[in-house]
PDB file of C-alpha atoms in Angstrom:
ATOM      1  CA  MET W   1       2.828  -3.964  14.021  1.00  0.00           C
ATOM      2  CA  PRO W   2       1.796  -1.728  16.825  1.00  0.00           C
ATOM      3  CA  VAL W   3       0.051   1.444  16.448  1.00  0.00           C
ATOM      4  CA  GLU W   4       2.198   4.573  16.369  1.00  0.00           C
ATOM      5  CA  ARG W   5       1.196   7.780  18.218  1.00  0.00           C
ATOM      6  CA  ILE W   6       2.279  10.734  16.074  1.00  0.00           C
ATOM      7  CA  ASN W   7       0.809  13.728  17.475  1.00  0.00           C
ATOM      8  CA  ASN W   8      -2.153  14.751  19.923  1.00  0.00           C
ATOM      9  CA  ASN W   9      -4.978  12.243  18.944  1.00  0.00           C
ATOM     10  CA  VAL W  10      -3.249  11.308  15.587  1.00  0.00           C
ATOM     11  CA  TYR W  11      -2.064   7.786  14.923  1.00  0.00           C
ATOM     12  CA  ARG W  12      -0.534   5.646  12.268  1.00  0.00           C
ATOM     13  CA  ILE W  13      -1.997   1.942  11.594  1.00  0.00           C
ATOM     14  CA  PRO W  14       0.429   0.022   9.514  1.00  0.00           C
ATOM     15  CA  VAL W  15      -1.735  -2.090   7.110  1.00  0.00           C
ATOM     16  CA  PRO W  16       0.228  -4.801   5.131  1.00  0.00           C
ATOM     17  CA  LEU W  17      -0.244  -5.018   1.521  1.00  0.00           C
ATOM     18  CA  PRO W  18       0.723  -8.587   0.622  1.00  0.00           C
ATOM     19  CA  ASN W  19       2.551  -9.519  -2.405  1.00  0.00           C
ATOM     20  CA  ASN W  20       2.705  -5.864  -3.251  1.00  0.00           C
ATOM     21  CA  PRO W  21       6.004  -3.764  -3.794  1.00  0.00           C
ATOM     22  CA  LEU W  22       4.452  -0.849  -1.780  1.00  0.00           C
ATOM     23  CA  ARG W  23       4.792  -3.447   1.338  1.00  0.00           C
ATOM     24  CA  GLU W  24       2.236  -1.481   3.552  1.00  0.00           C
ATOM     25  CA  LEU W  25      -0.460   1.290   3.707  1.00  0.00           C
ATOM     26  CA  ASN W  26      -0.217   3.966   6.462  1.00  0.00           C
ATOM     27  CA  ALA W  27      -3.662   4.296   7.669  1.00  0.00           C
ATOM     28  CA  TYR W  28      -4.022   7.442   9.944  1.00  0.00           C
ATOM     29  CA  VAL W  29      -6.567   8.061  12.717  1.00  0.00           C
ATOM     30  CA  ILE W  30      -7.431  11.123  14.250  1.00  0.00           C
ATOM     31  CA  ARG W  31      -9.314  10.054  17.486  1.00  0.00           C
ATOM     32  CA  GLY W  32     -12.044  12.019  18.771  1.00  0.00           C
ATOM     33  CA  ARG W  33     -14.467  11.928  21.761  1.00  0.00           C
ATOM     34  CA  GLU W  34     -17.695  10.982  19.693  1.00  0.00           C
ATOM     35  CA  GLN W  35     -16.378  10.489  16.247  1.00  0.00           C
ATOM     36  CA  SER W  36     -13.089   9.370  14.980  1.00  0.00           C
ATOM     37  CA  LEU W  37     -11.605   9.950  11.520  1.00  0.00           C
ATOM     38  CA  LEU W  38     -10.050   6.969   9.419  1.00  0.00           C
ATOM     39  CA  ILE W  39      -7.896   8.161   6.562  1.00  0.00           C
ATOM     40  CA  ASP W  40      -7.670   5.231   4.094  1.00  0.00           C
ATOM     41  CA  THR W  41      -8.177   1.616   4.561  1.00  0.00           C
ATOM     42  CA  GLY W  42      -6.206  -1.102   2.608  1.00  0.00           C
ATOM     43  CA  PHE W  43      -7.171  -3.781  -0.146  1.00  0.00           C
ATOM     44  CA  ARG W  44     -10.144  -6.184   0.306  1.00  0.00           C
ATOM     45  CA  LEU W  45      -7.786  -8.838   1.621  1.00  0.00           C
ATOM     46  CA  ASP W  46      -7.857 -10.600   5.149  1.00  0.00           C
ATOM     47  CA  ALA W  47      -4.523  -9.295   6.022  1.00  0.00           C
ATOM     48  CA  CYS W  48      -5.380  -5.792   5.445  1.00  0.00           C
ATOM     49  CA  ARG W  49      -8.711  -6.216   7.264  1.00  0.00           C
ATOM     50  CA  ARG W  50      -7.104  -7.882  10.336  1.00  0.00           C
ATOM     51  CA  ALA W  51      -4.582  -5.277  10.764  1.00  0.00           C
ATOM     52  CA  LEU W  52      -7.073  -2.425  10.566  1.00  0.00           C
ATOM     53  CA  ARG W  53      -9.413  -4.151  12.864  1.00  0.00           C
ATOM     54  CA  GLU W  54      -6.986  -4.745  15.357  1.00  0.00           C
ATOM     55  CA  GLY W  55      -5.367  -1.361  15.208  1.00  0.00           C
ATOM     56  CA  LEU W  56      -8.653   0.243  15.745  1.00  0.00           C
ATOM     57  CA  ALA W  57      -9.436  -2.028  18.628  1.00  0.00           C
ATOM     58  CA  GLU W  58      -6.123  -0.849  20.241  1.00  0.00           C
ATOM     59  CA  LEU W  59      -7.138   2.690  19.928  1.00  0.00           C
ATOM     60  CA  GLY W  60     -10.484   1.775  21.551  1.00  0.00           C
ATOM     61  CA  ILE W  61     -12.474   2.789  18.421  1.00  0.00           C
ATOM     62  CA  ALA W  62     -15.527   1.123  17.631  1.00  0.00           C
ATOM     63  CA  ARG W  63     -16.938   1.029  13.879  1.00  0.00           C
ATOM     64  CA  GLU W  64     -20.020   2.885  15.167  1.00  0.00           C
ATOM     65  CA  GLU W  65     -18.086   6.002  15.822  1.00  0.00           C
ATOM     66  CA  THR W  66     -15.839   5.806  12.769  1.00  0.00           C
ATOM     67  CA  VAL W  67     -15.897   8.127   9.729  1.00  0.00           C
ATOM     68  CA  VAL W  68     -13.819   7.079   6.660  1.00  0.00           C
ATOM     69  CA  LEU W  69     -11.993   9.507   4.451  1.00  0.00           C
ATOM     70  CA  LEU W  70     -10.197   8.474   1.269  1.00  0.00           C
ATOM     71  CA  THR W  71      -7.465  10.460  -0.122  1.00  0.00           C
ATOM     72  CA  HIS W  72      -8.193   8.888  -3.451  1.00  0.00           C
ATOM     73  CA  MET W  73     -10.052   5.879  -4.994  1.00  0.00           C
ATOM     74  CA  HIS W  74      -7.358   3.398  -5.500  1.00  0.00           C
ATOM     75  CA  ALA W  75      -8.040   0.007  -4.160  1.00  0.00           C
ATOM     76  CA  ASP W  76      -5.065   0.016  -1.448  1.00  0.00           C
ATOM     77  CA  HIS W  77      -6.880   3.105  -0.036  1.00  0.00           C
ATOM     78  CA  ALA W  78     -10.433   2.519  -0.663  1.00  0.00           C
ATOM     79  CA  GLY W  79     -11.027  -1.267  -0.712  1.00  0.00           C
ATOM     80  CA  LEU W  80     -12.074  -1.705   2.934  1.00  0.00           C
ATOM     81  CA  ALA W  81     -13.945   1.566   3.305  1.00  0.00           C
ATOM     82  CA  PRO W  82     -17.575   0.107   3.379  1.00  0.00           C
ATOM     83  CA  GLU W  83     -16.414  -2.380   6.184  1.00  0.00           C
ATOM     84  CA  PHE W  84     -15.137   0.101   8.564  1.00  0.00           C
ATOM     85  CA  VAL W  85     -17.354   3.118   8.308  1.00  0.00           C
ATOM     86  CA  ALA W  86     -20.271   3.499  10.909  1.00  0.00           C
ATOM     87  CA  PRO W  87     -23.412   1.894   9.708  1.00  0.00           C
ATOM     88  CA  GLY W  88     -25.611   4.479   8.045  1.00  0.00           C
ATOM     89  CA  GLY W  89     -22.517   6.667   7.835  1.00  0.00           C
ATOM     90  CA  GLY W  90     -20.739   8.460   4.942  1.00  0.00           C
ATOM     91  CA  ILE W  91     -17.449   7.539   3.160  1.00  0.00           C
ATOM     92  CA  MET W  92     -15.881  10.989   2.282  1.00  0.00           C
ATOM     93  CA  VAL W  93     -14.010  11.285  -1.142  1.00  0.00           C
ATOM     94  CA  SER W  94     -13.577  14.048  -3.582  1.00  0.00           C
ATOM     95  CA  ALA W  95     -16.145  14.509  -6.073  1.00  0.00           C
ATOM     96  CA  ALA W  96     -13.990  13.517  -8.916  1.00  0.00           C
ATOM     97  CA  ASP W  97     -12.901  10.320  -7.466  1.00  0.00           C
ATOM     98  CA  ARG W  98     -16.393   9.570  -6.244  1.00  0.00           C
ATOM     99  CA  VAL W  99     -17.254   9.322  -9.927  1.00  0.00           C
ATOM    100  CA  LEU W 100     -14.376   6.821 -10.463  1.00  0.00           C
ATOM    101  CA  LEU W 101     -15.557   4.806  -7.396  1.00  0.00           C
ATOM    102  CA  ASP W 102     -18.806   4.593  -8.850  1.00  0.00           C
ATOM    103  CA  LYS W 103     -17.415   3.524 -12.131  1.00  0.00           C
ATOM    104  CA  PHE W 104     -15.062   0.951 -11.101  1.00  0.00           C
ATOM    105  CA  SER W 105     -16.612  -0.547  -7.977  1.00  0.00           C
ATOM    106  CA  GLY W 106     -17.647  -4.341  -8.212  1.00  0.00           C
ATOM    107  CA  ASP W 107     -17.861  -6.038 -11.397  1.00  0.00           C
ATOM    108  CA  ASN W 108     -18.457  -2.980 -13.805  1.00  0.00           C
ATOM    109  CA  ARG W 109     -17.747  -4.608 -17.074  1.00  0.00           C
ATOM    110  CA  PRO W 110     -18.228  -1.538 -19.287  1.00  0.00           C
ATOM    111  CA  ALA W 111     -15.718   0.495 -17.177  1.00  0.00           C
ATOM    112  CA  ARG W 112     -13.175  -2.459 -17.125  1.00  0.00           C
ATOM    113  CA  GLU W 113     -13.731  -2.649 -21.072  1.00  0.00           C
ATOM    114  CA  GLY W 114     -13.098   1.138 -21.396  1.00  0.00           C
ATOM    115  CA  LEU W 115      -9.680   0.756 -19.574  1.00  0.00           C
ATOM    116  CA  ASN W 116      -8.781  -2.220 -21.610  1.00  0.00           C
ATOM    117  CA  ARG W 117      -9.404  -0.386 -24.798  1.00  0.00           C
ATOM    118  CA  MET W 118      -7.153   2.239 -23.662  1.00  0.00           C
ATOM    119  CA  PHE W 119      -4.273  -0.231 -22.931  1.00  0.00           C
ATOM    120  CA  ILE W 120      -4.827  -2.168 -26.162  1.00  0.00           C
ATOM    121  CA  ALA W 121      -4.726   1.054 -28.249  1.00  0.00           C
ATOM    122  CA  ALA W 122      -1.238   1.484 -26.162  1.00  0.00           C
ATOM    123  CA  GLY W 123      -0.117  -1.839 -27.788  1.00  0.00           C
ATOM    124  CA  PHE W 124      -0.546  -3.956 -24.619  1.00  0.00           C
ATOM    125  CA  PRO W 125      -1.093  -7.627 -25.751  1.00  0.00           C
ATOM    126  CA  PRO W 126      -4.857  -8.522 -24.925  1.00  0.00           C
ATOM    127  CA  GLU W 127      -3.666 -11.832 -23.296  1.00  0.00           C
ATOM    128  CA  GLU W 128      -1.487 -10.218 -20.679  1.00  0.00           C
ATOM    129  CA  LEU W 129      -4.478  -7.774 -19.913  1.00  0.00           C
ATOM    130  CA  ARG W 130      -6.601 -10.822 -19.230  1.00  0.00           C
ATOM    131  CA  THR W 131      -4.047 -12.362 -16.855  1.00  0.00           C
ATOM    132  CA  ILE W 132      -3.931  -8.954 -15.047  1.00  0.00           C
ATOM    133  CA  ALA W 133      -7.477  -8.716 -14.637  1.00  0.00           C
ATOM    134  CA  ARG W 134      -7.618 -12.211 -12.618  1.00  0.00           C
ATOM    135  CA  SER W 135      -4.690 -11.277 -10.458  1.00  0.00           C
ATOM    136  CA  ASN W 136      -4.269  -7.680  -9.692  1.00  0.00           C
ATOM    137  CA  PRO W 137      -5.959  -6.617  -6.331  1.00  0.00           C
ATOM    138  CA  ALA W 138      -5.427  -3.061  -7.500  1.00  0.00           C
ATOM    139  CA  LEU W 139      -8.554  -3.615  -9.706  1.00  0.00           C
ATOM    140  CA  SER W 140     -10.516  -4.994  -6.819  1.00  0.00           C
ATOM    141  CA  LEU W 141     -12.708  -2.456  -5.016  1.00  0.00           C
ATOM    142  CA  ALA W 142     -15.905  -2.897  -2.707  1.00  0.00           C
ATOM    143  CA  SER W 143     -19.226  -2.138  -4.319  1.00  0.00           C
ATOM    144  CA  VAL W 144     -20.641   0.765  -2.304  1.00  0.00           C
ATOM    145  CA  ALA W 145     -24.203   2.275  -2.936  1.00  0.00           C
ATOM    146  CA  PRO W 146     -23.942   6.022  -4.037  1.00  0.00           C
ATOM    147  CA  ALA W 147     -25.864   7.269  -1.058  1.00  0.00           C
ATOM    148  CA  ASP W 148     -22.752   6.077   1.324  1.00  0.00           C
ATOM    149  CA  TYR W 149     -20.560   8.704  -0.161  1.00  0.00           C
ATOM    150  CA  GLN W 150     -20.048  12.302   1.141  1.00  0.00           C
ATOM    151  CA  GLN W 151     -18.223  14.678  -1.490  1.00  0.00           C
ATOM    152  CA  LEU W 152     -15.406  16.554  -0.463  1.00  0.00           C
ATOM    153  CA  HIS W 153     -14.491  19.759  -1.987  1.00  0.00           C
ATOM    154  CA  ASP W 154     -11.311  21.779  -2.254  1.00  0.00           C
ATOM    155  CA  GLY W 155     -10.885  24.246   0.681  1.00  0.00           C
ATOM    156  CA  GLN W 156     -13.430  22.394   2.719  1.00  0.00           C
ATOM    157  CA  VAL W 157     -12.484  22.281   6.429  1.00  0.00           C
ATOM    158  CA  LEU W 158     -13.238  19.421   8.673  1.00  0.00           C
ATOM    159  CA  THR W 159     -12.977  19.036  12.574  1.00  0.00           C
ATOM    160  CA  PHE W 160     -12.041  15.873  14.099  1.00  0.00           C
ATOM    161  CA  GLY W 161     -10.403  15.300  17.662  1.00  0.00           C
ATOM    162  CA  GLY W 162      -9.742  19.002  18.256  1.00  0.00           C
ATOM    163  CA  HIS W 163      -7.863  19.353  14.727  1.00  0.00           C
ATOM    164  CA  ARG W 164      -8.948  21.197  11.815  1.00  0.00           C
ATOM    165  CA  LEU W 165      -8.287  19.594   8.434  1.00  0.00           C
ATOM    166  CA  HIS W 166      -8.032  21.755   5.355  1.00  0.00           C
ATOM    167  CA  CYS W 167      -8.885  19.695   2.139  1.00  0.00           C
ATOM    168  CA  ILE W 168      -6.498  20.499  -0.864  1.00  0.00           C
ATOM    169  CA  LEU W 169      -7.325  18.977  -4.246  1.00  0.00           C
ATOM    170  CA  VAL W 170      -4.327  17.831  -6.041  1.00  0.00           C
ATOM    171  CA  PRO W 171      -5.315  16.110  -9.119  1.00  0.00           C
ATOM    172  CA  GLY W 172      -2.617  13.980 -10.870  1.00  0.00           C
ATOM    173  CA  HIS W 173      -2.066  10.650  -9.262  1.00  0.00           C
ATOM    174  CA  THR W 174      -5.968  10.483  -9.627  1.00  0.00           C
ATOM    175  CA  PRO W 175      -8.289  13.232 -11.060  1.00  0.00           C
ATOM    176  CA  GLY W 176      -9.561  13.777  -7.528  1.00  0.00           C
ATOM    177  CA  HIS W 177      -6.664  13.199  -5.097  1.00  0.00           C
ATOM    178  CA  MET W 178      -6.902  14.939  -1.884  1.00  0.00           C
ATOM    179  CA  CYS W 179      -4.339  16.070   0.553  1.00  0.00           C
ATOM    180  CA  LEU W 180      -5.295  17.164   4.168  1.00  0.00           C
ATOM    181  CA  TYR W 181      -3.563  20.153   5.994  1.00  0.00           C
ATOM    182  CA  LEU W 182      -3.420  20.553   9.799  1.00  0.00           C
ATOM    183  CA  GLU W 183      -2.426  24.264   9.493  1.00  0.00           C
ATOM    184  CA  GLU W 184      -1.947  24.900  13.160  1.00  0.00           C
ATOM    185  CA  GLU W 185       0.168  21.901  13.745  1.00  0.00           C
ATOM    186  CA  GLY W 186       2.025  21.992  10.222  1.00  0.00           C
ATOM    187  CA  ILE W 187       1.097  18.530   9.443  1.00  0.00           C
ATOM    188  CA  MET W 188      -0.062  17.176   5.967  1.00  0.00           C
ATOM    189  CA  PHE W 189      -1.427  13.903   4.946  1.00  0.00           C
ATOM    190  CA  THR W 190      -0.053  13.554   1.512  1.00  0.00           C
ATOM    191  CA  GLY W 191      -1.605  10.305   0.372  1.00  0.00           C
ATOM    192  CA  ASP W 192       0.046   9.084  -2.674  1.00  0.00           C
ATOM    193  CA  HIS W 193       0.712  12.631  -3.941  1.00  0.00           C
ATOM    194  CA  VAL W 194       4.024  13.092  -2.395  1.00  0.00           C
ATOM    195  CA  LEU W 195       5.896   9.964  -1.314  1.00  0.00           C
ATOM    196  CA  PHE W 196       9.607  10.108  -0.109  1.00  0.00           C
ATOM    197  CA  ASP W 197      11.410   6.842  -1.233  1.00  0.00           C
ATOM    198  CA  ILE W 198       9.387   5.812  -3.998  1.00  0.00           C
ATOM    199  CA  SER W 199       7.948   7.765  -7.022  1.00  0.00           C
ATOM    200  CA  PRO W 200       4.029   8.134  -7.324  1.00  0.00           C
ATOM    201  CA  ASN W 201       2.776   6.282 -10.110  1.00  0.00           C
ATOM    202  CA  ILE W 202       1.127   8.959 -12.647  1.00  0.00           C
ATOM    203  CA  THR W 203      -0.970   7.203 -15.364  1.00  0.00           C
ATOM    204  CA  ALA W 204      -3.264   8.504 -17.925  1.00  0.00           C
ATOM    205  CA  TRP W 205      -6.952   8.553 -17.201  1.00  0.00           C
ATOM    206  CA  GLU W 206      -9.929   8.320 -19.585  1.00  0.00           C
ATOM    207  CA  GLY W 207     -11.426  11.956 -20.023  1.00  0.00           C
ATOM    208  CA  VAL W 208      -8.205  13.547 -18.523  1.00  0.00           C
ATOM    209  CA  ALA W 209      -6.211  15.442 -21.360  1.00  0.00           C
ATOM    210  CA  ASP W 210      -2.859  15.642 -19.239  1.00  0.00           C
ATOM    211  CA  SER W 211      -2.542  13.753 -16.018  1.00  0.00           C
ATOM    212  CA  LEU W 212       0.918  14.437 -15.680  1.00  0.00           C
ATOM    213  CA  GLY W 213       0.645  18.186 -16.389  1.00  0.00           C
ATOM    214  CA  ASP W 214      -2.074  18.323 -13.574  1.00  0.00           C
ATOM    215  CA  TYR W 215       0.537  16.487 -11.303  1.00  0.00           C
ATOM    216  CA  LEU W 216       3.155  18.707 -11.839  1.00  0.00           C
ATOM    217  CA  ASN W 217       0.812  21.891 -11.199  1.00  0.00           C
ATOM    218  CA  SER W 218      -0.383  20.051  -8.065  1.00  0.00           C
ATOM    219  CA  LEU W 219       3.141  19.657  -6.848  1.00  0.00           C
ATOM    220  CA  ARG W 220       3.886  23.170  -7.397  1.00  0.00           C
ATOM    221  CA  ARG W 221       0.744  24.199  -5.525  1.00  0.00           C
ATOM    222  CA  ILE W 222       1.471  21.969  -2.563  1.00  0.00           C
ATOM    223  CA  ARG W 223       4.944  23.274  -2.264  1.00  0.00           C
ATOM    224  CA  GLY W 224       3.643  26.636  -1.086  1.00  0.00           C
ATOM    225  CA  TYR W 225       2.448  25.096   2.294  1.00  0.00           C
ATOM    226  CA  GLU W 226       4.532  25.298   5.403  1.00  0.00           C
ATOM    227  CA  VAL W 227       4.708  21.656   6.365  1.00  0.00           C
ATOM    228  CA  ARG W 228       6.671  20.567   9.453  1.00  0.00           C
ATOM    229  CA  LEU W 229       5.687  16.860   9.079  1.00  0.00           C
ATOM    230  CA  ALA W 230       4.482  15.191   5.843  1.00  0.00           C
ATOM    231  CA  LEU W 231       2.615  11.949   6.328  1.00  0.00           C
ATOM    232  CA  PRO W 232       2.526  10.020   3.219  1.00  0.00           C
ATOM    233  CA  ALA W 233       0.460   6.911   2.707  1.00  0.00           C
ATOM    234  CA  HIS W 234       3.380   4.692   1.977  1.00  0.00           C
ATOM    235  CA  ARG W 235       6.776   4.236   3.473  1.00  0.00           C
ATOM    236  CA  LYS W 236       8.429   6.991   5.683  1.00  0.00           C
ATOM    237  CA  PRO W 237       7.995  10.753   5.884  1.00  0.00           C
ATOM    238  CA  GLY W 238      10.459  13.103   4.729  1.00  0.00           C
ATOM    239  CA  ASP W 239      11.072  16.801   3.936  1.00  0.00           C
ATOM    240  CA  MET W 240       8.269  18.112   1.831  1.00  0.00           C
ATOM    241  CA  LYS W 241       9.773  20.981  -0.162  1.00  0.00           C
ATOM    242  CA  ALA W 242      13.009  19.007  -1.103  1.00  0.00           C
ATOM    243  CA  ARG W 243      10.971  15.999  -2.231  1.00  0.00           C
ATOM    244  CA  VAL W 244       8.656  18.027  -4.435  1.00  0.00           C
ATOM    245  CA  ASP W 245      11.637  19.436  -6.288  1.00  0.00           C
ATOM    246  CA  GLU W 246      12.909  16.061  -6.623  1.00  0.00           C
ATOM    247  CA  LEU W 247       9.633  14.690  -8.136  1.00  0.00           C
ATOM    248  CA  VAL W 248       9.533  17.775 -10.612  1.00  0.00           C
ATOM    249  CA  ALA W 249      13.133  16.884 -11.707  1.00  0.00           C
ATOM    250  CA  HIS W 250      12.379  13.142 -11.984  1.00  0.00           C
ATOM    251  CA  HIS W 251       9.573  13.823 -14.538  1.00  0.00           C
ATOM    252  CA  ASP W 252      11.678  16.423 -16.436  1.00  0.00           C
ATOM    253  CA  HIS W 253      14.174  13.614 -16.762  1.00  0.00           C
ATOM    254  CA  ARG W 254      11.436  11.212 -17.741  1.00  0.00           C
ATOM    255  CA  LEU W 255      10.108  13.474 -20.393  1.00  0.00           C
ATOM    256  CA  ALA W 256      13.475  14.005 -21.901  1.00  0.00           C
ATOM    257  CA  GLU W 257      13.819  10.264 -21.978  1.00  0.00           C
ATOM    258  CA  VAL W 258      10.443   9.674 -23.727  1.00  0.00           C
ATOM    259  CA  GLY W 259      11.239  12.386 -26.267  1.00  0.00           C
ATOM    260  CA  ARG W 260      14.475  10.807 -27.195  1.00  0.00           C
ATOM    261  CA  ILE W 261      12.992   7.342 -27.446  1.00  0.00           C
ATOM    262  CA  ILE W 262      10.465   8.622 -30.080  1.00  0.00           C
ATOM    263  CA  ARG W 263      13.213  10.409 -31.898  1.00  0.00           C
ATOM    264  CA  GLU W 264      14.960   7.288 -32.326  1.00  0.00           C
ATOM    265  CA  SER W 265      12.091   4.996 -32.890  1.00  0.00           C
ATOM    266  CA  PRO W 266       9.413   7.014 -35.015  1.00  0.00           C
ATOM    267  CA  GLY W 267       6.203   5.034 -35.079  1.00  0.00           C
ATOM    268  CA  ILE W 268       6.562   3.478 -31.589  1.00  0.00           C
ATOM    269  CA  ASP W 269       3.822   2.595 -29.436  1.00  0.00           C
ATOM    270  CA  ALA W 270       3.357   3.199 -25.835  1.00  0.00           C
ATOM    271  CA  TYR W 271       3.767  -0.327 -24.719  1.00  0.00           C
ATOM    272  CA  GLN W 272       7.073  -0.271 -26.603  1.00  0.00           C
ATOM    273  CA  VAL W 273       7.983   3.180 -25.265  1.00  0.00           C
ATOM    274  CA  ALA W 274       7.816   1.795 -21.673  1.00  0.00           C
ATOM    275  CA  GLY W 275       9.844  -1.187 -22.610  1.00  0.00           C
ATOM    276  CA  CYS W 276      12.692   1.345 -23.481  1.00  0.00           C
ATOM    277  CA  MET W 277      12.266   3.504 -20.391  1.00  0.00           C
ATOM    278  CA  THR W 278      14.525   3.191 -17.344  1.00  0.00           C
ATOM    279  CA  TRP W 279      12.885   1.552 -14.357  1.00  0.00           C
ATOM    280  CA  SER W 280      14.242   0.667 -10.882  1.00  0.00           C
ATOM    281  CA  ILE W 281      12.609  -3.180 -11.053  1.00  0.00           C
ATOM    282  CA  ARG W 282      14.817  -6.238 -11.043  1.00  0.00           C
ATOM    283  CA  SER W 283      14.402  -7.900 -14.046  1.00  0.00           C
ATOM    284  CA  ARG W 284      16.064  -9.083 -17.040  1.00  0.00           C
ATOM    285  CA  ASP W 285      14.477  -7.047 -19.577  1.00  0.00           C
ATOM    286  CA  TRP W 286      11.011  -5.796 -20.437  1.00  0.00           C
ATOM    287  CA  SER W 287       9.769  -9.141 -21.246  1.00  0.00           C
ATOM    288  CA  ASP W 288      10.678 -10.337 -17.802  1.00  0.00           C
ATOM    289  CA  PHE W 289       8.679  -7.471 -15.987  1.00  0.00           C
ATOM    290  CA  PRO W 290       5.888  -8.738 -13.609  1.00  0.00           C
ATOM    291  CA  LEU W 291       2.827  -8.160 -15.337  1.00  0.00           C
ATOM    292  CA  THR W 292       1.044  -5.804 -12.927  1.00  0.00           C
ATOM    293  CA  GLN W 293       4.380  -3.661 -12.728  1.00  0.00           C
ATOM    294  CA  LYS W 294       4.130  -3.605 -16.558  1.00  0.00           C
ATOM    295  CA  TRP W 295       0.778  -2.337 -16.409  1.00  0.00           C
ATOM    296  CA  PHE W 296       1.754   0.475 -14.277  1.00  0.00           C
ATOM    297  CA  ALA W 297       4.726   1.294 -16.631  1.00  0.00           C
ATOM    298  CA  VAL W 298       2.558   1.597 -19.679  1.00  0.00           C
ATOM    299  CA  GLY W 299       0.217   3.785 -17.929  1.00  0.00           C
ATOM    300  CA  GLU W 300       2.928   6.195 -16.822  1.00  0.00           C
ATOM    301  CA  ALA W 301       4.407   6.182 -20.259  1.00  0.00           C
ATOM    302  CA  LEU W 302       1.060   7.249 -21.527  1.00  0.00           C
ATOM    303  CA  SER W 303       0.757  10.096 -19.344  1.00  0.00           C
ATOM    304  CA  HIS W 304       4.190  11.269 -20.487  1.00  0.00           C
ATOM    305  CA  LEU W 305       3.174  10.917 -23.896  1.00  0.00           C
ATOM    306  CA  ASP W 306       0.103  12.905 -23.364  1.00  0.00           C
ATOM    307  CA  TYR W 307       2.219  15.637 -21.765  1.00  0.00           C
ATOM    308  CA  LEU W 308       4.568  16.056 -24.755  1.00  0.00           C
ATOM    309  CA  ARG W 309       1.370  15.709 -27.364  1.00  0.00           C
ATOM    310  CA  VAL W 310      -0.539  18.248 -25.718  1.00  0.00           C
ATOM    311  CA  ARG W 311       2.297  20.922 -25.900  1.00  0.00           C
ATOM    312  CA  GLY W 312       2.908  20.101 -29.452  1.00  0.00           C
ATOM    313  CA  GLN W 313       6.214  18.182 -29.052  1.00  0.00           C
ATOM    314  CA  ILE W 314       4.984  14.737 -30.521  1.00  0.00           C
ATOM    315  CA  VAL W 315       2.119  13.846 -32.561  1.00  0.00           C
ATOM    316  CA  ARG W 316      -0.137  10.547 -32.359  1.00  0.00           C
ATOM    317  CA  THR W 317      -1.820   8.514 -35.259  1.00  0.00           C
ATOM    318  CA  ARG W 318      -3.907   5.359 -35.200  1.00  0.00           C
ATOM    319  CA  ASP W 319      -3.018   2.544 -37.286  1.00  0.00           C
ATOM    320  CA  ASP W 320      -5.309   0.220 -39.137  1.00  0.00           C
ATOM    321  CA  ALA W 321      -4.869  -2.248 -36.164  1.00  0.00           C
ATOM    322  CA  GLY W 322      -6.288   0.361 -33.781  1.00  0.00           C
ATOM    323  CA  ILE W 323      -2.787   0.845 -32.167  1.00  0.00           C
ATOM    324  CA  ASP W 324      -1.729   4.579 -31.361  1.00  0.00           C
ATOM    325  CA  ARG W 325       1.774   5.426 -32.925  1.00  0.00           C
ATOM    326  CA  TYR W 326       3.822   8.325 -31.865  1.00  0.00           C
ATOM    327  CA  GLU W 327       6.636  10.513 -33.689  1.00  0.00           C
ATOM    328  CA  SER W 328       8.259  13.763 -33.041  1.00  0.00           C
ATOM    329  CA  ALA W 329       6.342  16.857 -34.394  1.00  0.00           C
TER     330      ALA W 329
END
């Protein structure tokens, strides 16, 4: 697909995400005279690599003049970053997500084992986790030396192609997700924080007490900005404030659903909770779910369980088999 011009020196490169329900990544470019900014990259897959390379060539941007900024650390955004940043240049990412990139880049066995422990305690069958580890491109990040990162901070201002970008920390989808705001133009790059025809996945994170609470607070913060054009990392743009209201209402509904499931089935685990939740995925039942989508669903169930538990509405106890069980407080 051809590169799309959005505004003065601002472009979108569509990057396909093969065999992924997200379909494609919107990689954005702000073209400058000496340096150009590439926002997000794609999976470490040939189809992503080829589309990004061709898009930058169409814009006449060489690797030597490319600065890479990651809205967050997920592999569909970060996977190709080391291959497209200028030699000796830095990959810009928030401080919190840099820690996660260091932790999950390459074949970091302890990090993956820690992630598996969280899902096993949620009731996820170990044999299904082993299958996911072999087939899920979302778990495939490029190894990057720590010196190749430059930490972004909330409130930091960057200048590229005549534009001033304000960095806004919006934890939730990941602990260090960043949005980028062109105040003069009323344009915001929302990454995966706000998507318009799908709901961002909000999962539990090791060391984060309440990812969903963080996300809802970040949504309320971002709603205060005047945004004429919101540019998401996936699918199409939309009305920013209206979509924020929809997402808050969506999670309110989800929380009520999870609370009802626990009241009706005390002692249930997170894997079973996810199986009882309503999902817009075509499958006969929970056992027929695609494994990767099941993994995301359980992570989302965990974030809603954490939210209710932190607020004293449910309690969690671990049984003799190491599985966490939930019931109403």
